[in-house]
Amino acid sequence: MQLPTLNIGKLHAKLPFVQGGMAIRLSLSKLAGAVAREGGIGLIAATALPLDELRREIRAARKLAPEGIIGINIMVAASSFAETVKTAIEEKIDLVVAGAGFSRDVFDWCKEAATEFVPIVSSAKLARIAERLGASAVIVEGAEAGGHLGTSRSVKDIVPEVLAAVKIPVIGAGAIVNGYDVAAMLRLGAAGVQIGSRFAASTESAASDVMKEAYVRASKPEDIIIIQSTVGLPAQAIRTPFSEAILQDTVPRPTVCTNCLKHCTRRFCLSQALIRAQQGDGETGLIFAGSNMLRIPSILPVKDIVAKMVTEAQAVRSYLPWRELLPQVPRWTGKLRSMPIRQIAVERVALTWEDTCSALADTRAELADKRAEIREKRRGLVAKRAAVWKRVHARIGAWKQAMVKGEEPLGTIG
Ligand SMILES: Cc1cc2nc3c(=O)[nH]c(=O)nc-3n(C[C@H](O)[C@H](O)[C@H](O)COP(=O)(O)O)c2cc1C
């Protein structure tokens, strides 16, 4: 079964994949262009990029994917937020994605330029406000995501709430590392997924080799930690000597400051720490990563990552109609036996324990509802039958009495 296209305003991406913007200088033209060329949406991380560099990157990405969809991602918390968005609009960017904060002005700038604007939100309330202000779609980021976090709740819990609150497309972000995760998010009702960590660990990502090694090495839950970032939000990162020092509050305070953030706690210099990691300093660099970086075992080219995700997602999605039939197929084990072995094998791998449990719970709940409905109907019928018989007996009784007394019968029975 084909994956759905992702429609954001006038943009139609062949695949429902958005490559998350990753600052500083992790997602540049090479990565964004590669994802766009494969049919997804590529985002250039514009935070902290000088404006002439941003222009060059947008043009280079366009060259790599002339037919593809290219956007920018920018942190609202950045001091250069307005100039950066306006520069990208001048370069005829397809869409602007903004996270780490909420700006009302950007809606007007994008509306005037007919550029799609997609804010990153972590609650139904913010999604509703964004829709009212004119957002073309919303990206819902959960606590699993890499980088700055706006919530401690799972994306799987927030997406259904946002879907109930807005009509614009909802894109889920956090913990999407393979096609099975994609299928699960689409099954929740999301129109697409935003993927960060998996693409950070790609050949085309501009992360240093040191960063990529750290991504592959991360394999235990304790390798990923949450620090307090200087923008005033928690952020998810790989455990390194530097992120440990942030946790212990032993990082020396910065002596120079370029005021790159609108509000900064100045406990350390966020942009310098990110730049150091991007340039290969694993000791004093800060390496953002999602909680599911643990499930990413190797660095692969974008083409292979996308192809694998599509195959896996399609295998799961093709299985769904069968699963949805479950409540109506009483002897489903017989059905299972007749399924091709390969498909069963694929599905066994595809279904996470959680998925299986929730499907079974849904089925059980539906069956219980159906049983209750049938019981209710049966009770109604029994009561009706009893009432009819009561009336019949009363009539027979009255008729018998009338016969005994030699009176005229009282009409028909019934
Ligand atoms: C290394 C890294 C850097 C990131 N930088 C940014 C950023 O600059 N702006 C932003 O909005 N999100 C940023 N994110 C979040 C991603 O765009 C994406 O939403 C998130 O990583 C999704 O979760 P996942 O990593 O589990 O796929 C970053 C994530 C990572 C891993």
Coordinates of C-alpha atoms and ligand atoms in Angstrom, one line a residue:
M1 CA 0.0 0.0 0.0
Q2 CA 1.3 3.5 -0.9
L3 CA 2.2 5.9 1.9
P4 CA 0.0 9.0 1.8
T5 CA 1.3 12.3 0.4
L6 CA 1.8 15.1 3.0
N7 CA -0.2 18.2 2.0
I8 CA 0.7 21.4 3.7
G9 CA -1.2 24.3 2.2
K10 CA -0.2 24.4 -1.5
L11 CA 2.7 22.0 -0.9
H12 CA 2.4 18.3 -1.7
A13 CA 5.3 16.1 -0.5
K14 CA 5.4 12.6 -2.1
L15 CA 6.3 11.1 1.2
P16 CA 4.9 12.1 4.6
F17 CA 8.4 12.7 6.0
V18 CA 9.8 16.1 7.3
Q19 CA 13.5 16.1 8.1
G20 CA 13.7 18.1 11.4
G21 CA 15.8 21.2 11.3
M22 CA 18.9 20.7 13.4
A23 CA 21.1 23.5 14.5
I24 CA 23.8 24.6 14.6
R25 CA 24.8 23.6 11.0
L26 CA 23.7 19.9 11.2
S27 CA 21.0 20.1 8.7
L28 CA 22.3 22.2 5.8
S29 CA 21.7 22.0 2.0
K30 CA 23.3 18.5 1.6
L31 CA 20.9 16.9 4.1
A32 CA 17.8 19.0 3.3
G33 CA 18.4 18.5 -0.5
A34 CA 18.9 14.8 -0.1
V35 CA 15.6 14.3 1.8
A36 CA 13.7 16.6 -0.6
R37 CA 15.1 14.7 -3.6
E38 CA 13.7 11.4 -2.1
G39 CA 10.2 13.0 -1.8
G40 CA 10.2 14.2 1.8
I41 CA 10.5 17.8 3.0
G42 CA 14.1 19.0 3.8
L43 CA 14.7 21.7 6.4
I44 CA 17.8 23.9 6.6
A45 CA 18.6 24.8 10.2
A46 CA 18.7 28.5 10.0
T47 CA 19.3 29.3 13.7
A48 CA 22.7 31.1 14.1
L49 CA 23.5 31.1 10.4
P50 CA 24.7 34.4 9.0
L51 CA 22.2 35.6 6.4
D52 CA 24.5 35.3 3.4
E53 CA 25.3 31.7 4.4
L54 CA 21.6 31.0 4.7
R55 CA 21.0 32.3 1.2
R56 CA 23.8 30.1 -0.2
E57 CA 22.5 27.0 1.6
I58 CA 18.9 27.6 0.3
R59 CA 20.2 27.9 -3.2
A60 CA 22.4 24.9 -2.9
A61 CA 19.6 22.7 -1.6
R62 CA 17.4 23.9 -4.5
K63 CA 20.1 22.7 -6.9
L64 CA 20.2 19.3 -5.3
A65 CA 16.4 18.9 -5.4
P66 CA 14.9 21.3 -8.0
E67 CA 11.5 19.6 -7.8
G68 CA 11.7 19.0 -4.0
I69 CA 10.3 21.0 -1.0
I70 CA 12.8 23.0 1.0
G71 CA 12.1 24.9 4.1
I72 CA 13.9 26.5 7.0
N73 CA 13.7 25.8 10.7
I74 CA 14.4 28.6 13.1
M75 CA 14.3 29.0 16.9
V76 CA 11.8 31.7 17.9
A77 CA 14.2 32.3 20.9
A78 CA 17.0 33.5 18.4
S79 CA 17.7 37.2 18.4
S80 CA 17.9 37.1 14.6
F81 CA 14.5 35.4 14.2
A82 CA 12.8 38.2 12.2
E83 CA 15.8 38.9 9.8
T84 CA 16.3 35.1 9.2
V85 CA 12.6 34.5 8.3
K86 CA 12.5 37.5 6.1
T87 CA 15.7 36.5 4.3
A88 CA 14.3 33.0 3.7
I89 CA 11.1 34.4 2.3
E90 CA 13.1 36.6 -0.1
E91 CA 14.8 33.4 -1.2
K92 CA 11.4 32.0 -2.0
I93 CA 11.6 29.3 0.6
D94 CA 8.6 26.8 0.5
L95 CA 7.9 26.8 4.2
V96 CA 9.1 28.1 7.5
V97 CA 9.1 25.9 10.6
A98 CA 9.6 27.6 14.0
G99 CA 10.2 26.0 17.4
A100 CA 11.5 26.8 20.9
G101 CA 9.0 29.5 21.5
F102 CA 5.9 31.0 19.8
S103 CA 5.8 34.2 17.7
R104 CA 2.6 35.8 16.5
D105 CA 4.3 38.2 14.0
V106 CA 5.7 35.4 11.8
F107 CA 2.1 34.4 10.8
D108 CA 1.6 37.8 9.1
W109 CA 5.1 37.8 7.4
C110 CA 4.4 34.3 5.9
K111 CA 0.8 35.1 5.0
E112 CA 1.9 38.2 3.0
A113 CA 4.5 36.2 1.1
A114 CA 2.2 33.2 0.6
T115 CA 4.8 31.0 2.4
E116 CA 3.5 28.1 4.4
F117 CA 4.2 28.5 8.1
V118 CA 4.3 25.5 10.4
P119 CA 4.9 26.0 14.2
I120 CA 6.2 23.3 16.5
V121 CA 3.8 22.9 19.4
S122 CA 3.5 20.5 22.4
S123 CA -0.1 21.0 23.4
A124 CA -3.6 21.1 21.9
K125 CA -4.1 24.6 23.3
L126 CA -1.1 26.0 21.3
A127 CA -2.1 24.1 18.2
R128 CA -5.6 25.7 18.4
I129 CA -4.1 29.2 18.7
A130 CA -1.7 28.4 15.8
E131 CA -4.6 27.3 13.6
R132 CA -6.6 30.4 14.4
L133 CA -3.6 32.6 13.5
G134 CA -3.3 30.9 10.1
A135 CA -0.8 28.0 10.5
S136 CA -0.7 25.7 7.5
A137 CA 0.0 22.7 9.7
V138 CA 1.4 22.0 13.1
I139 CA 4.4 19.8 14.2
V140 CA 3.7 18.1 17.5
E141 CA 6.9 17.4 19.4
G142 CA 6.9 15.0 22.4
A143 CA 9.3 14.4 25.2
E144 CA 11.1 11.8 23.0
A145 CA 12.5 14.4 20.6
G146 CA 16.1 15.6 20.4
G147 CA 17.0 19.2 21.3
H148 CA 14.7 21.6 23.1
L149 CA 11.6 20.1 24.7
G150 CA 8.3 21.9 25.4
T151 CA 6.8 19.0 27.3
S152 CA 7.5 16.0 29.4
R153 CA 4.6 14.0 27.8
S154 CA 4.9 11.4 25.0
V155 CA 4.1 12.5 21.5
K156 CA 1.7 9.5 21.3
D157 CA -0.4 11.1 24.0
I158 CA -0.4 14.6 22.6
V159 CA -1.1 13.8 19.0
P160 CA -4.7 12.5 19.5
E161 CA -5.5 15.6 21.6
V162 CA -4.2 17.9 18.9
L163 CA -6.1 15.9 16.2
A164 CA -9.3 16.5 18.2
A165 CA -8.6 20.2 18.5
V166 CA -7.6 21.3 15.0
K167 CA -8.4 20.6 11.3
I168 CA -5.0 21.5 9.8
P169 CA -2.5 18.6 9.2
V170 CA -0.8 17.4 12.3
I171 CA 2.8 16.1 12.0
G172 CA 4.2 13.9 14.9
A173 CA 7.8 14.3 16.0
G174 CA 9.8 12.3 18.5
A175 CA 11.2 8.7 18.4
I176 CA 10.6 8.0 14.8
V177 CA 13.6 6.0 13.7
N178 CA 12.1 3.3 11.4
G179 CA 9.1 2.6 9.2
Y180 CA 7.2 0.8 11.9
D181 CA 7.4 4.0 14.0
V182 CA 6.1 5.9 10.9
A183 CA 3.2 3.5 10.5
A184 CA 2.3 3.8 14.2
M185 CA 2.2 7.6 14.0
L186 CA 0.1 7.6 10.8
R187 CA -2.2 5.1 12.4
L188 CA -2.7 7.5 15.3
G189 CA -4.1 9.9 12.7
A190 CA -1.0 12.1 12.0
A191 CA -0.6 13.4 8.4
G192 CA 3.1 12.9 8.6
V193 CA 6.2 12.6 10.8
Q194 CA 9.2 14.9 11.5
I195 CA 12.4 13.0 12.0
G196 CA 15.5 14.4 13.6
S197 CA 17.9 11.9 15.2
R198 CA 17.7 9.3 12.4
F199 CA 18.8 12.0 9.8
A200 CA 21.4 13.5 12.2
A201 CA 23.0 10.1 12.0
S202 CA 23.1 10.0 8.2
T203 CA 25.9 10.4 5.7
E204 CA 24.6 13.7 4.5
S205 CA 24.2 15.3 8.0
A206 CA 26.9 17.9 8.6
A207 CA 27.6 16.5 12.1
S208 CA 31.2 15.9 12.8
D209 CA 32.6 12.3 12.8
V210 CA 32.9 12.6 16.5
M211 CA 29.2 13.4 16.8
K212 CA 28.2 10.5 14.5
E213 CA 30.4 8.1 16.5
A214 CA 28.7 9.3 19.7
Y215 CA 25.3 8.7 18.1
V216 CA 26.2 5.1 17.1
R217 CA 27.8 4.5 20.5
A218 CA 24.7 5.6 22.5
S219 CA 23.0 2.3 23.3
K220 CA 21.8 2.5 26.9
P221 CA 19.0 4.7 28.3
E222 CA 21.6 6.4 30.6
D223 CA 23.5 7.6 27.5
I224 CA 20.8 10.2 26.9
I225 CA 20.1 12.9 29.4
I226 CA 18.0 16.0 29.9
I227 CA 19.8 19.2 30.6
Q228 CA 18.5 22.7 31.3
S229 CA 19.3 24.8 28.3
T230 CA 20.0 28.5 28.5
V231 CA 16.9 29.4 26.5
G232 CA 14.9 28.4 29.6
L233 CA 13.8 25.0 28.3
P234 CA 14.9 21.5 29.0
A235 CA 16.9 19.8 26.2
Q236 CA 17.7 16.2 25.3
A237 CA 21.3 15.4 24.6
I238 CA 24.0 12.6 24.6
R239 CA 25.8 12.2 27.9
T240 CA 29.2 13.8 27.3
P241 CA 31.7 15.4 29.8
F242 CA 30.2 18.8 28.9
S243 CA 26.5 17.8 29.3
E244 CA 27.5 16.1 32.6
A245 CA 29.1 19.4 33.7
I246 CA 25.9 21.2 32.8
L247 CA 24.0 18.8 35.0
Q248 CA 26.5 19.3 37.9
D249 CA 26.5 23.1 37.2
T250 CA 30.3 23.1 36.9
V251 CA 30.5 24.7 33.5
P252 CA 32.5 28.0 33.6
R253 CA 30.3 31.0 32.8
P254 CA 31.0 32.5 29.4
T255 CA 33.2 35.6 29.3
V256 CA 32.1 36.9 25.9
C257 CA 28.5 37.0 24.6
T258 CA 27.1 37.8 21.1
N259 CA 23.5 38.1 22.5
C260 CA 22.4 35.5 20.0
L261 CA 19.3 34.6 22.1
K262 CA 16.5 37.0 23.0
H263 CA 16.6 35.6 26.6
C264 CA 19.6 33.6 27.9
T265 CA 20.3 32.4 31.4
R266 CA 24.1 32.7 30.6
R267 CA 24.9 29.5 32.6
F268 CA 26.9 28.5 29.5
C269 CA 27.1 29.5 25.9
L270 CA 24.6 27.3 24.0
S271 CA 25.6 28.2 20.5
Q272 CA 29.4 27.8 21.2
A273 CA 28.8 24.4 22.8
L274 CA 26.7 23.2 19.7
I275 CA 29.3 24.6 17.3
R276 CA 32.1 22.8 19.2
A277 CA 30.3 19.5 18.8
Q278 CA 29.5 20.1 15.1
Q279 CA 33.2 20.8 14.6
G280 CA 34.4 17.6 16.3
D281 CA 34.9 18.5 20.0
G282 CA 33.3 15.6 21.9
E283 CA 34.7 16.8 25.2
T284 CA 33.3 20.3 25.5
G285 CA 30.6 20.1 22.8
L286 CA 26.9 19.6 23.3
I287 CA 25.3 16.9 21.2
F288 CA 21.6 17.0 21.0
A289 CA 19.8 13.7 20.4
G290 CA 16.4 12.1 20.8
S291 CA 15.7 9.4 23.4
N292 CA 15.5 6.8 20.6
M293 CA 19.0 7.5 19.3
L294 CA 19.7 4.2 21.2
R295 CA 17.9 2.4 18.4
I296 CA 20.1 3.8 15.6
P297 CA 23.0 1.4 15.1
S298 CA 24.7 2.9 12.0
I299 CA 25.2 5.9 9.8
L300 CA 23.4 5.4 6.5
P301 CA 22.9 7.5 3.3
V302 CA 19.5 9.4 3.2
K303 CA 18.5 7.3 0.2
D304 CA 18.8 4.1 2.1
I305 CA 17.2 5.4 5.3
V306 CA 14.2 6.6 3.3
A307 CA 13.9 3.5 1.2
K308 CA 14.0 1.2 4.3
M309 CA 11.5 3.4 6.1
V310 CA 9.1 3.2 3.2
T311 CA 9.4 -0.6 2.9
E312 CA 8.8 -1.1 6.6
A313 CA 5.9 1.4 6.9
Q314 CA 4.2 -0.1 3.8
A315 CA 4.6 -3.7 5.2
V316 CA 2.9 -2.6 8.4
R317 CA 0.2 -0.5 6.7
S318 CA -0.7 -3.3 4.4
Y319 CA -1.4 -5.4 7.4
L320 CA -3.8 -2.9 9.0
P321 CA -7.1 -3.8 7.2
W322 CA -6.6 -7.4 8.4
R323 CA -6.1 -6.2 12.0
E324 CA -9.1 -3.9 11.8
L325 CA -11.2 -7.0 10.8
L326 CA -10.2 -8.8 14.0
P327 CA -13.3 -8.0 16.0
Q328 CA -15.5 -9.3 13.1
V329 CA -13.5 -12.5 12.5
P330 CA -14.4 -14.9 15.4
R331 CA -12.1 -17.7 14.3
W332 CA -9.1 -15.4 13.6
T333 CA -6.5 -18.0 14.4
G334 CA -7.7 -19.9 11.3
K335 CA -7.2 -16.7 9.3
L336 CA -3.7 -16.4 10.8
R337 CA -2.8 -19.9 9.8
S338 CA -3.7 -19.1 6.2
M339 CA -1.6 -16.0 6.0
P340 CA 1.6 -16.2 4.0
I341 CA 4.5 -17.0 6.3
R342 CA 6.6 -14.1 5.1
Q343 CA 3.8 -11.6 6.0
I344 CA 3.4 -13.1 9.4
A345 CA 7.2 -12.8 10.0
V346 CA 7.2 -9.2 8.8
E347 CA 4.3 -8.4 11.1
R348 CA 5.8 -10.2 14.1
V349 CA 8.8 -7.9 13.8
A350 CA 6.7 -4.9 12.9
L351 CA 4.3 -5.0 15.9
T352 CA 5.8 -3.7 19.0
W353 CA 4.6 -5.2 22.3
E354 CA 2.9 -1.9 23.0
D355 CA 1.1 -2.0 19.6
T356 CA -0.1 -5.5 20.1
C357 CA -1.4 -4.8 23.6
S358 CA -3.2 -1.7 22.5
A359 CA -4.8 -3.6 19.5
L360 CA -5.9 -6.4 21.8
A361 CA -7.2 -3.9 24.4
D362 CA -9.2 -2.1 21.6
T363 CA -10.6 -5.4 20.3
R364 CA -11.5 -6.5 23.8
A365 CA -13.2 -3.2 24.5
E366 CA -15.1 -3.3 21.2
L367 CA -16.2 -6.9 22.0
A368 CA -17.3 -5.9 25.5
D369 CA -19.3 -3.0 24.1
K370 CA -20.9 -5.3 21.5
R371 CA -21.8 -7.9 24.2
A372 CA -23.3 -5.2 26.4
E373 CA -25.4 -4.0 23.4
I374 CA -26.6 -7.5 22.7
R375 CA -27.5 -8.1 26.4
E376 CA -29.4 -4.8 26.4
K377 CA -31.3 -5.7 23.3
R378 CA -32.1 -9.2 24.7
R379 CA -33.3 -7.7 27.9
G380 CA -35.7 -5.4 26.0
L381 CA -37.0 -8.3 23.9
V382 CA -37.6 -10.4 27.0
A383 CA -39.5 -7.5 28.7
K384 CA -41.6 -7.0 25.5
R385 CA -42.5 -10.7 25.3
A386 CA -43.4 -10.8 29.0
A387 CA -45.7 -7.7 28.5
V388 CA -47.4 -9.3 25.5
W389 CA -48.0 -12.6 27.5
K390 CA -49.3 -10.7 30.4
R391 CA -51.8 -8.9 28.2
V392 CA -52.7 -12.3 26.6
H393 CA -53.2 -14.0 29.9
A394 CA -55.3 -11.1 31.2
R395 CA -57.5 -11.3 28.2
I396 CA -57.9 -15.1 28.4
G397 CA -58.7 -14.7 32.1
A398 CA -61.4 -12.1 31.4
W399 CA -62.8 -14.1 28.5
K400 CA -63.0 -17.3 30.7
Q401 CA -64.8 -15.4 33.4
A402 CA -67.2 -13.9 30.9
M403 CA -67.9 -17.4 29.5
V404 CA -68.5 -18.8 33.0
K405 CA -71.0 -16.0 33.8
G406 CA -72.6 -16.6 30.4
E407 CA -71.8 -13.1 29.2
E408 CA -70.8 -12.0 25.7
P409 CA -67.0 -12.5 25.0
L410 CA -64.9 -9.3 25.3
G411 CA -63.6 -9.1 21.8
T412 CA -60.5 -10.8 20.5
I413 CA -57.5 -11.8 22.4
G414 CA -54.3 -9.8 21.8
Ligands
LIG1 C1 21.0 17.3 16.9 C2 19.6 17.9 16.9 C3 19.5 19.2 16.7 C4 18.2 19.8 16.7 N1 18.0 21.1 16.5 C5 16.8 21.7 16.4 C6 16.6 23.1 16.0 O1 17.6 23.8 15.8 N2 15.4 23.5 15.9 C7 14.3 22.8 16.2 O2 13.2 23.2 16.1 N3 14.4 21.5 16.5 C8 15.6 20.9 16.6 N4 15.8 19.6 16.9 C9 14.6 18.7 16.9 C10 14.3 18.1 15.6 O3 14.0 19.0 14.6 C11 13.1 17.1 15.7 O4 11.9 17.7 15.9 C12 13.4 16.0 16.7 O5 14.7 15.6 16.7 C13 12.4 14.8 16.5 O6 12.8 13.8 17.4 P1 13.7 12.6 17.0 O7 15.1 13.1 17.2 O8 13.4 11.5 18.0 O9 13.4 12.2 15.6 C14 17.0 19.0 16.9 C15 17.2 17.6 17.1 C16 18.5 17.0 17.1 C17 18.6 15.6 17.3

